[in-house]
């Protein structure tokens, strides 16, 4: 028989959100009369905005005409979208990048999962705890960790994010080759200020490390002093890759479009002490393993940047931000301590004394028919915490918030 990749056997259970979906499905089957409200997985509730739908329809018509039909597109994205992203998200903020440093893809999840394959299998990985599970699990799959013991994988540098440090990662004492940072953070909602982020860029410059910067929730930033891009920090263009997504910005969770910025100045060492650019490797990887995002989807993403697209998507984001405020105020009413929700669509609440994350999940599901995500599912430091998302409709969010506020803890 063919042998398995042994690293897969180190993985713990199933993917967090699949485990939760199974539990919720079982509860619904046993209680068909109840109305379960999800503030669990970060999936959006609002439809695509009219400007995006119009662009999709127009592009769909083009695909139905011989003169405008398109087959395979460039693996790294059409020029029209790369240029629009460059102008809309970087040049307009005074950040000098070029369009060919922007790679259009079908999702930040897949990009962030795939990116680690460019690094040596002995590279030391540092990541936040709690953490979006994809960063960790893909490094486990790639063999960059030892086995899992007492809630941790050997070989990983965990950066605890706790109430004591305002859920912000602190520089490691040891050397890290690859550093995953997510800001605004999933799951805690905490956001790095420019001063905090600069510490990481300086560390990476000094240690010749690479920062993989997940900025999928950038559109939710409300506070001044919180950078929208890591390239706002001088030097980041030599050490950082940035992941962005249209999922939570423009409702593309089902439509699938994202982009990754790989500046040409980011270098890796070769076994013979030479240098190779990360950009050339990612281009090689994408042209080999990926066939690009559908033309119609790229036209839809382009429409997010039109004046109407911007205004319409901002209105939807504003609605989710208002949901976050509703949830925060209900938690306060219930006497619970909560964080986040200000620069992110995630609320990170502290479970009542002595109640672990999964017991809190069960309580909310059984007593309020509200689904959230147990903090411990994001790592050992998430034990005793629980994540709620602001992505449901205002009506269902208000209903869920009322149910939670009425619970006795
Ligand atoms: C989440 O709930 O953490 C997100 O939906 C994850 C994702 O974007 O893949």
Coordinates of N, CA and C in Angstrom, one line a residue, residues 199-409:
X199 N 7.7 47.5 14.9 CA 8.6 46.6 15.7 C 8.8 45.3 14.9
X200 N 7.7 44.8 14.3 CA 7.8 43.5 13.6 C 8.6 43.7 12.3
X201 N 8.4 44.8 11.6 CA 9.1 45.0 10.3 C 10.6 45.1 10.7
X202 N 10.9 45.9 11.7 CA 12.3 46.0 12.1 C 12.9 44.7 12.5
X203 N 12.1 43.9 13.2 CA 12.6 42.5 13.6 C 12.9 41.7 12.4
X204 N 12.0 41.8 11.4 CA 12.2 41.0 10.2 C 13.4 41.5 9.4
X205 N 13.6 42.8 9.4 CA 14.8 43.3 8.6 C 16.0 42.9 9.3
X206 N 16.0 42.9 10.6 CA 17.2 42.5 11.4 C 17.5 41.0 11.3
X207 N 16.4 40.2 11.3 CA 16.6 38.7 11.4 C 16.5 38.1 10.0
X208 N 16.3 38.9 9.0 CA 16.1 38.4 7.6 C 14.9 37.4 7.6
X209 N 13.9 37.8 8.3 CA 12.6 36.9 8.3 C 11.7 37.4 7.3
X210 N 10.6 36.6 7.0 CA 9.6 37.1 6.1 C 8.3 37.2 6.9
X211 N 7.6 38.3 6.7 CA 6.3 38.5 7.4 C 5.2 38.1 6.4
X212 N 4.3 37.2 6.8 CA 3.1 37.0 5.9 C 2.0 37.7 6.6
X213 N 1.5 38.8 6.0 CA 0.6 39.7 6.7 C -0.8 39.6 6.1
X214 N -1.7 39.0 6.9 CA -3.0 38.8 6.5 C -3.9 40.1 6.9
X215 N -4.3 40.7 5.9 CA -5.0 42.0 6.1 C -6.4 41.9 5.5
X216 N -7.0 40.8 5.6 CA -8.3 40.5 5.0 C -9.4 41.4 5.6
X217 N -9.2 42.0 6.8 CA -10.3 42.8 7.5 C -9.9 44.3 7.5
X218 N -9.0 44.6 6.7 CA -8.6 46.0 6.6 C -9.7 47.0 6.5
X219 N -10.8 46.7 5.7 CA -11.9 47.6 5.5 C -12.7 47.9 6.7
X220 N -12.4 47.2 7.8 CA -13.2 47.4 9.1 C -12.5 48.3 10.0
X221 N -11.3 48.8 9.6 CA -10.5 49.7 10.5 C -11.2 51.0 10.7
X222 N -11.4 51.4 11.9 CA -12.0 52.8 12.2 C -11.1 53.7 12.9
X223 N -10.1 53.1 13.6 CA -9.2 53.9 14.4 C -8.0 54.6 13.6
X224 N -7.7 55.8 14.0 CA -6.6 56.4 13.4 C -5.3 55.8 14.0
X225 N -4.3 55.7 13.2 CA -3.0 55.1 13.7 C -2.9 53.6 13.5
X226 N -4.0 53.0 12.9 CA -4.0 51.6 12.6 C -3.7 51.5 11.1
X227 N -2.6 51.0 10.7 CA -2.3 51.0 9.2 C -3.2 50.1 8.4
X228 N -3.5 50.5 7.2 CA -4.4 49.7 6.3 C -3.5 48.7 5.5
X229 N -2.2 49.0 5.4 CA -1.3 48.1 4.7 C 0.0 48.1 5.4
X230 N 0.6 46.9 5.4 CA 2.0 46.8 6.1 C 3.0 47.7 5.4
X231 N 2.7 48.0 4.1 CA 3.7 48.8 3.3 C 3.7 50.3 3.8
X232 N 2.8 50.6 4.7 CA 2.9 52.0 5.3 C 4.1 52.1 6.2
X233 N 4.7 50.9 6.6 CA 5.9 50.9 7.4 C 7.1 50.8 6.5
X234 N 8.0 51.8 6.6 CA 9.2 51.8 5.7 C 10.0 50.5 5.9
X235 N 10.4 49.9 4.8 CA 11.2 48.7 4.9 C 10.4 47.4 4.7
X236 N 9.1 47.5 4.9 CA 8.2 46.3 4.8 C 8.3 45.8 3.4
X237 N 8.5 46.6 2.4 CA 8.6 46.1 1.0 C 9.8 45.2 0.8
X238 N 10.7 45.1 1.8 CA 11.8 44.1 1.6 C 11.5 42.8 2.4
X239 N 10.5 42.8 3.2 CA 10.3 41.6 4.1 C 8.9 41.1 4.2
X240 N 7.9 41.8 3.6 CA 6.5 41.4 3.8 C 5.7 41.1 2.6
X241 N 4.9 40.1 2.7 CA 3.9 39.7 1.7 C 2.5 40.1 2.3
X242 N 1.6 40.7 1.6 CA 0.3 41.1 2.1 C -0.8 40.4 1.4
X243 N -1.7 39.8 2.2 CA -2.9 39.1 1.7 C -4.1 39.9 1.9
X244 N -4.9 40.1 0.9 CA -6.2 40.9 1.0 C -7.3 40.1 0.3
X245 N -8.5 40.4 0.6 CA -9.6 39.6 0.1 C -10.8 40.5 -0.2
X246 N -11.6 40.1 -1.2 CA -12.8 40.8 -1.4 C -14.0 40.2 -0.7
X247 N -13.7 39.1 0.1 CA -14.8 38.3 0.8 C -15.5 39.2 1.8
X248 N -14.8 39.8 2.7 CA -15.4 40.5 3.8 C -15.6 42.0 3.5
X249 N -15.0 42.4 2.4 CA -15.0 43.8 1.9 C -16.2 44.0 1.0
X250 N -16.5 43.0 0.1 CA -17.5 43.2 -0.9 C -18.4 41.9 -1.0
X251 N -18.4 41.1 0.0 CA -19.4 39.9 0.0 C -19.0 38.8 -1.0
X252 N -17.7 38.6 -1.3 CA -17.3 37.6 -2.3 C -17.0 36.3 -1.6
X253 N -17.5 35.9 -0.5 CA -17.2 34.6 0.1 C -17.6 33.5 -0.8
X254 N -18.7 33.7 -1.6 CA -19.0 32.6 -2.5 C -18.6 32.9 -3.9
X255 N -18.2 34.1 -4.2 CA -17.8 34.5 -5.6 C -16.3 34.3 -5.8
X256 N -15.6 34.4 -4.8 CA -14.1 34.1 -4.7 C -13.2 35.0 -5.5
X257 N -12.6 36.0 -4.8 CA -11.6 36.8 -5.4 C -10.8 37.4 -4.3
X258 N -9.5 37.5 -4.4 CA -8.6 38.0 -3.4 C -7.3 38.5 -4.2
X259 N -6.4 39.0 -3.4 CA -5.1 39.3 -4.1 C -4.0 39.2 -3.0
X260 N -2.8 39.0 -3.5 CA -1.6 38.9 -2.7 C -0.5 39.8 -3.3
X261 N 0.1 40.6 -2.4 CA 1.1 41.5 -2.9 C 2.5 40.9 -2.5
X262 N 3.3 40.6 -3.5 CA 4.6 40.1 -3.3 C 5.6 41.1 -4.0
X263 N 6.2 42.0 -3.1 CA 7.1 43.0 -3.7 C 8.4 42.3 -4.2
X264 N 8.9 42.8 -5.3 CA 10.1 42.2 -6.0 C 11.3 42.2 -5.1
X265 N 11.4 43.1 -4.1 CA 12.6 43.2 -3.3 C 12.7 42.2 -2.2
X266 N 11.6 41.3 -2.0 CA 11.7 40.3 -0.9 C 12.5 39.1 -1.4
X267 N 13.6 38.8 -0.7 CA 14.5 37.8 -1.1 C 14.6 36.6 -0.1
X268 N 14.9 35.4 -0.7 CA 15.2 34.2 0.1 C 16.6 33.8 -0.2
X269 N 17.2 33.1 0.7 CA 18.6 32.6 0.4 C 18.5 31.2 -0.3
X270 N 19.5 30.9 -1.1 CA 19.5 29.6 -1.7 C 20.6 28.7 -1.0
X271 N 20.6 27.4 -1.2 CA 21.5 26.5 -0.5 C 23.0 26.9 -0.7
X272 N 23.3 27.5 -1.9 CA 24.7 27.9 -2.1 C 24.9 29.4 -1.7
X273 N 24.1 29.9 -0.8 CA 24.3 31.2 -0.3 C 24.0 32.3 -1.3
X274 N 23.3 32.0 -2.3 CA 22.8 33.0 -3.3 C 21.5 33.6 -2.8
X275 N 20.9 34.3 -3.7 CA 19.6 34.9 -3.4 C 18.6 34.6 -4.5
X276 N 17.3 34.5 -4.1 CA 16.3 34.3 -5.1 C 15.1 35.2 -4.6
X277 N 14.4 35.8 -5.6 CA 13.3 36.7 -5.2 C 12.0 35.8 -5.0
X278 N 11.3 36.2 -3.9 CA 10.1 35.5 -3.6 C 9.1 35.7 -4.7
X279 N 9.1 36.8 -5.3 CA 8.2 37.2 -6.4 C 8.3 36.2 -7.5
X280 N 9.6 35.9 -7.9 CA 9.8 34.9 -9.0 C 9.3 33.5 -8.7
X281 N 9.4 33.2 -7.4 CA 9.0 31.8 -7.0 C 7.5 31.7 -7.0
X282 N 6.8 32.8 -6.5 CA 5.4 32.8 -6.4 C 4.8 32.8 -7.8
X283 N 5.4 33.5 -8.7 CA 5.0 33.6 -10.1 C 5.1 32.2 -10.7
X284 N 6.2 31.5 -10.4 CA 6.5 30.2 -10.9 C 5.4 29.2 -10.4
X285 N 5.1 29.3 -9.1 CA 4.2 28.5 -8.4 C 2.8 28.6 -9.0
X286 N 2.4 29.9 -9.1 CA 1.0 30.2 -9.6 C 0.8 29.8 -11.1
X287 N 1.8 30.0 -11.9 CA 1.7 29.6 -13.3 C 1.6 28.1 -13.5
X288 N 2.2 27.4 -12.5 CA 2.3 25.9 -12.6 C 1.0 25.3 -12.0
X289 N 0.5 25.9 -10.9 CA -0.5 25.2 -10.2 C -1.9 25.9 -10.2
X290 N -2.0 27.1 -10.8 CA -3.2 27.8 -10.8 C -3.6 28.4 -12.2
X291 N -4.9 28.4 -12.5 CA -5.3 28.8 -13.8 C -6.0 30.1 -13.8
X292 N -5.9 30.8 -12.7 CA -6.5 32.2 -12.7 C -8.0 32.2 -12.2
X293 N -8.4 33.4 -11.9 CA -9.8 33.7 -11.5 C -10.7 34.0 -12.7
X294 N -11.9 33.5 -12.7 CA -12.8 33.7 -13.9 C -12.8 35.2 -14.3
X295 N -12.8 35.4 -15.6 CA -12.9 36.8 -16.1 C -14.1 37.6 -15.5
X296 N -15.2 37.0 -15.4 CA -16.4 37.7 -14.9 C -16.2 38.1 -13.5
X297 N -15.6 37.2 -12.7 CA -15.3 37.6 -11.3 C -14.3 38.7 -11.1
X298 N -13.3 38.7 -12.0 CA -12.4 39.8 -12.0 C -13.0 41.2 -12.4
X299 N -13.9 41.1 -13.3 CA -14.7 42.3 -13.7 C -15.5 42.8 -12.5
X300 N -16.1 41.8 -11.8 CA -16.9 42.1 -10.6 C -16.1 42.8 -9.5
X301 N -14.9 42.2 -9.3 CA -14.0 42.8 -8.3 C -13.6 44.2 -8.7
X302 N -13.3 44.4 -10.0 CA -13.0 45.8 -10.5 C -14.0 46.8 -10.1
X303 N -15.3 46.3 -10.2 CA -16.4 47.2 -10.0 C -16.5 47.7 -8.5
X304 N -15.9 47.0 -7.6 CA -15.8 47.4 -6.2 C -15.2 48.7 -6.1
X305 N -14.3 49.1 -7.0 CA -13.5 50.3 -6.9 C -14.1 51.5 -7.7
X306 N -15.2 51.2 -8.4 CA -15.9 52.4 -9.1 C -16.5 53.2 -8.0
X307 N -16.9 54.5 -8.3 CA -17.5 55.4 -7.3 C -18.7 54.7 -6.7
X308 N -19.6 54.1 -7.5 CA -20.8 53.5 -7.0 C -20.4 52.3 -6.2
X309 N -19.5 51.5 -6.7 CA -19.1 50.3 -6.0 C -18.6 50.6 -4.6
X310 N -17.7 51.6 -4.6 CA -17.2 52.0 -3.3 C -18.3 52.4 -2.3
X311 N -19.1 53.3 -2.8 CA -20.2 53.8 -1.9 C -21.1 52.7 -1.4
X312 N -21.4 51.8 -2.3 CA -22.4 50.7 -2.0 C -21.7 49.7 -1.0
X313 N -20.4 49.3 -1.3 CA -19.8 48.4 -0.4 C -19.5 49.0 1.0
X314 N -19.2 50.3 1.0 CA -19.0 51.0 2.3 C -20.3 51.0 3.1
X315 N -21.4 51.1 2.5 CA -22.7 51.1 3.2 C -22.9 49.7 3.9
X316 N -22.5 48.6 3.1 CA -22.7 47.3 3.7 C -21.7 47.1 4.9
X317 N -20.5 47.5 4.7 CA -19.5 47.4 5.8 C -20.0 48.1 7.0
X318 N -20.6 49.3 6.8 CA -21.1 50.1 7.9 C -22.2 49.4 8.6
X319 N -23.0 48.6 7.9 CA -24.1 47.8 8.5 C -23.5 46.7 9.4
X320 N -22.4 46.1 8.9 CA -21.8 45.1 9.8 C -21.1 45.7 11.0
X321 N -20.6 46.9 10.8 CA -19.9 47.6 11.9 C -21.0 47.9 13.0
X322 N -22.2 48.3 12.5 CA -23.3 48.6 13.4 C -23.7 47.3 14.2
X323 N -23.7 46.2 13.4 CA -24.0 44.9 14.1 C -23.0 44.6 15.2
X324 N -21.8 44.9 15.0 CA -20.7 44.7 16.0 C -21.1 45.5 17.2
X325 N -21.5 46.7 17.0 CA -21.8 47.6 18.2 C -23.0 47.0 18.9
X326 N -24.0 46.5 18.2 CA -25.2 45.9 18.9 C -24.8 44.7 19.7
X327 N -23.9 43.9 19.2 CA -23.4 42.7 19.9 C -22.7 43.1 21.2
X328 N -21.8 44.1 21.0 CA -21.0 44.5 22.1 C -21.8 45.0 23.2
X329 N -22.9 45.8 22.9 CA -23.7 46.4 23.9 C -24.6 45.3 24.6
X330 N -25.0 44.2 23.9 CA -25.7 43.1 24.5 C -24.8 42.4 25.5
X331 N -23.6 42.2 25.1 CA -22.7 41.4 25.9 C -22.5 42.2 27.2
X332 N -22.4 43.5 27.1 CA -22.2 44.4 28.3 C -23.4 44.2 29.2
X333 N -24.6 44.3 28.6 CA -25.8 44.1 29.3 C -25.8 42.8 30.1
X334 N -25.3 41.8 29.4 CA -25.3 40.4 30.0 C -24.2 40.3 31.1
X335 N -23.4 41.4 31.3 CA -22.3 41.3 32.3 C -21.1 40.7 31.8
X336 N -20.9 40.4 30.5 CA -19.8 39.8 30.0 C -18.7 40.8 29.5
X337 N -17.5 40.4 29.6 CA -16.4 41.3 29.1 C -16.1 40.9 27.7
X338 N -16.0 41.9 26.8 CA -15.8 41.6 25.4 C -14.7 42.6 24.8
X339 N -14.0 42.1 23.8 CA -13.0 42.9 23.1 C -13.3 42.9 21.6
X340 N -12.5 43.7 20.9 CA -12.7 43.7 19.4 C -13.9 44.4 19.0
X341 N -14.3 44.2 17.7 CA -15.5 44.8 17.2 C -15.3 46.3 16.7
X342 N -14.2 46.9 17.0 CA -14.0 48.3 16.7 C -13.3 48.4 15.3
X343 N -12.3 47.6 15.1 CA -11.6 47.6 13.8 C -11.7 46.3 13.1
X344 N -12.6 45.5 13.5 CA -12.8 44.2 12.9 C -14.2 43.7 13.1
X345 N -14.7 42.8 12.2 CA -16.1 42.3 12.4 C -16.1 41.2 13.4
X346 N -15.1 41.0 14.2 CA -15.1 39.9 15.2 C -15.1 40.5 16.7
X347 N -15.9 39.8 17.5 CA -16.0 40.2 18.9 C -15.5 39.0 19.7
X348 N -14.6 39.3 20.6 CA -13.9 38.2 21.4 C -14.3 38.4 22.8
X349 N -15.2 37.5 23.3 CA -15.7 37.7 24.6 C -15.0 36.7 25.6
X350 N -15.0 37.1 26.8 CA -14.4 36.3 27.9 C -15.6 35.4 28.4
X351 N -15.4 34.1 28.5 CA -16.5 33.3 29.0 C -16.5 33.5 30.6
X352 N -17.7 33.3 31.2 CA -17.8 33.5 32.6 C -16.8 32.6 33.3
X353 N -16.3 33.1 34.5 CA -15.4 32.3 35.3 C -15.7 30.8 35.4
X354 N -14.7 30.0 35.0 CA -14.9 28.5 35.2 C -15.6 27.9 34.0
X355 N -16.0 28.6 33.0 CA -16.7 28.0 31.9 C -15.8 27.9 30.7
X356 N -15.5 26.7 30.2 CA -14.6 26.7 29.1 C -15.3 27.0 27.8
X357 N -14.5 27.2 26.7 CA -15.0 27.7 25.4 C -16.1 26.7 24.9
X358 N -15.8 25.4 24.9 CA -16.8 24.5 24.3 C -18.1 24.4 25.1
X359 N -18.0 24.5 26.5 CA -19.2 24.5 27.3 C -20.0 25.8 27.0
X360 N -19.3 26.9 26.8 CA -20.0 28.1 26.5 C -20.7 28.0 25.1
X361 N -20.1 27.3 24.2 CA -20.7 27.1 22.8 C -22.0 26.3 23.0
X362 N -21.9 25.2 23.9 CA -23.1 24.4 24.1 C -24.2 25.2 24.8
X363 N -23.8 26.0 25.7 CA -24.8 26.8 26.4 C -25.5 27.8 25.5
X364 N -24.8 28.4 24.7 CA -25.4 29.4 23.7 C -26.3 28.7 22.7
X365 N -25.8 27.5 22.2 CA -26.6 26.8 21.3 C -27.9 26.3 21.9
X366 N -27.8 25.6 23.1 CA -28.9 25.0 23.7 C -29.9 26.0 24.3
X367 N -29.4 27.0 25.0 CA -30.3 28.0 25.7 C -30.7 29.2 24.9
X368 N -29.9 29.5 23.8 CA -30.2 30.8 23.1 C -30.3 30.5 21.6
X369 N -30.0 29.3 21.2 CA -29.9 28.9 19.7 C -29.1 29.9 18.9
X370 N -28.0 30.3 19.6 CA -27.0 31.1 18.9 C -25.7 30.4 18.7
X371 N -25.2 30.5 17.5 CA -23.9 29.8 17.2 C -22.8 30.8 17.2
X372 N -21.7 30.4 17.9 CA -20.5 31.2 17.9 C -19.3 30.2 17.7
X373 N -18.1 30.7 17.9 CA -16.9 29.9 17.7 C -16.1 29.8 19.0
X374 N -15.9 28.6 19.6 CA -15.1 28.5 20.8 C -13.7 29.0 20.6
X375 N -13.2 29.8 21.5 CA -11.9 30.4 21.4 C -10.8 29.4 21.3
X376 N -11.0 28.3 22.1 CA -9.9 27.3 22.1 C -9.7 26.6 20.8
X377 N -10.7 26.7 19.9 CA -10.5 26.2 18.5 C -9.4 26.9 17.7
X378 N -9.1 28.1 18.2 CA -8.0 28.9 17.6 C -6.7 28.8 18.3
X379 N -6.6 28.0 19.3 CA -5.4 27.8 20.0 C -5.5 27.8 21.5
X380 N -4.5 27.3 22.2 CA -4.5 27.2 23.6 C -4.9 28.5 24.4
X381 N -4.3 29.6 23.9 CA -4.6 30.9 24.5 C -6.1 31.4 24.3
X382 N -6.8 30.7 23.4 CA -8.2 31.0 23.2 C -9.1 30.4 24.2
X383 N -8.6 29.5 25.0 CA -9.4 28.8 26.0 C -10.0 29.9 27.0
X384 N -11.3 29.7 27.3 CA -11.9 30.8 28.1 C -12.4 32.0 27.3
X385 N -12.3 31.9 26.0 CA -12.8 33.0 25.2 C -13.8 32.4 24.1
X386 N -14.5 33.3 23.5 CA -15.5 32.9 22.5 C -15.7 34.0 21.4
X387 N -15.8 33.6 20.2 CA -15.8 34.6 19.1 C -17.2 34.7 18.5
X388 N -17.7 35.9 18.4 CA -19.0 36.2 17.7 C -18.7 37.0 16.4
X389 N -19.4 36.8 15.4 CA -19.1 37.6 14.2 C -20.3 38.6 13.9
X390 N -20.0 39.6 13.2 CA -21.0 40.7 12.9 C -21.6 40.6 11.6
X391 N -21.5 39.4 10.9 CA -21.8 39.3 9.5 C -23.3 38.9 9.2
X392 N -24.1 38.7 10.3 CA -25.5 38.3 10.0 C -26.3 39.5 9.6
X393 N -27.5 39.4 9.3 CA -28.4 40.6 9.0 C -28.6 41.4 10.2
X394 N -28.9 42.7 10.1 CA -29.1 43.5 11.3 C -30.3 42.9 12.2
X395 N -31.3 42.4 11.5 CA -32.4 41.8 12.2 C -32.1 40.6 13.0
X396 N -31.4 39.6 12.4 CA -31.0 38.4 13.1 C -29.9 38.7 14.1
X397 N -29.1 39.7 13.9 CA -28.0 40.0 14.8 C -28.7 40.6 16.1
X398 N -29.7 41.5 15.9 CA -30.3 42.1 17.0 C -31.1 41.0 17.8
X399 N -31.7 40.1 17.1 CA -32.4 39.0 17.8 C -31.4 38.1 18.6
X400 N -30.3 37.7 18.0 CA -29.3 36.9 18.7 C -28.8 37.7 19.9
X401 N -28.5 38.9 19.7 CA -28.0 39.7 20.8 C -28.9 39.8 22.0
X402 N -30.2 39.9 21.7 CA -31.2 40.0 22.7 C -31.3 38.7 23.5
X403 N -31.2 37.6 22.7 CA -31.3 36.2 23.4 C -30.1 36.1 24.3
X404 N -28.9 36.5 23.8 CA -27.7 36.4 24.7 C -27.8 37.3 25.9
X405 N -28.3 38.5 25.7 CA -28.4 39.5 26.8 C -29.4 38.9 27.9
X406 N -30.4 38.1 27.5 CA -31.3 37.6 28.4 C -30.9 36.3 29.1
X407 N -29.8 35.8 28.8 CA -29.3 34.6 29.4 C -28.8 34.9 30.8
X408 N -28.8 33.9 31.7 CA -28.2 34.1 33.0 C -26.8 33.4 33.0
X409 N -25.8 34.1 33.3 CA -24.5 33.4 33.4 C -24.0 33.2 34.8

